[in-house]
Amino acid sequence: MAAIAVWLGSLIVDRHRPNLPRVLVLGFAIVLVIGLVSAAIADGYNSDAFVFVGRSVAGWLLCLAIVDQIRDVGSVRTALAAIVAGAAVS
């Protein structure tokens, strides 16, 4: 969540829109709508389903943040090193 907050904060401070492929954003939006609808109709398991959708959204936002930050080969290496370091810490 901290990485997502930093990414969103940098977008606000820099006053620019994220550089994301439209097809990726559209795909995540479609999956989000499907998840919300299925969570709403999950008879008796609504709260658990919405928690799952919320955690999924966090993962999708992290993916979008990584895609937005990758601009060249050096940034790919930096992103991979950050992911490995984060996984090692957690």
Short mmCIF file of C-alpha atoms in Angstrom, two decimals, residues 43-73:
data_model
loop_
_atom_site.label_atom_id
_atom_site.label_comp_id
_atom_site.label_asym_id
_atom_site.label_seq_id
_atom_site.Cartn_x
_atom_site.Cartn_y
_atom_site.Cartn_z
CA ASP A 43 -25.21 -15.00 -1.23
CA GLY A 44 -24.07 -14.96 2.39
CA TYR A 45 -20.42 -14.29 1.58
CA ASN A 46 -20.67 -10.66 0.48
CA SER A 47 -18.23 -9.22 3.00
CA ASP A 48 -15.57 -11.84 2.26
CA ALA A 49 -16.05 -11.33 -1.46
CA PHE A 50 -15.67 -7.55 -1.16
CA VAL A 51 -12.51 -8.01 0.91
CA PHE A 52 -11.14 -10.20 -1.89
CA VAL A 53 -12.02 -7.58 -4.51
CA GLY A 54 -10.35 -4.88 -2.41
CA ARG A 55 -7.16 -6.89 -2.08
CA SER A 56 -7.25 -7.63 -5.79
CA VAL A 57 -7.58 -3.91 -6.55
CA ALA A 58 -4.47 -3.25 -4.46
CA GLY A 59 -2.55 -5.77 -6.56
CA TRP A 60 -3.85 -4.30 -9.81
CA LEU A 61 -2.88 -0.79 -8.71
CA LEU A 62 0.61 -2.03 -7.87
CA CYS A 63 0.83 -3.55 -11.34
CA LEU A 64 -0.26 -0.24 -12.90
CA ALA A 65 2.29 1.64 -10.80
CA ILE A 66 5.07 -0.66 -12.00
CA VAL A 67 4.00 -0.35 -15.64
CA ASP A 68 3.88 3.44 -15.30
CA GLN A 69 7.37 3.62 -13.79
CA ILE A 70 9.09 1.37 -16.34
CA ARG A 71 10.49 3.47 -19.16
CA ASP A 72 13.74 1.75 -20.17
CA VAL A 73 15.92 -1.28 -19.38
#
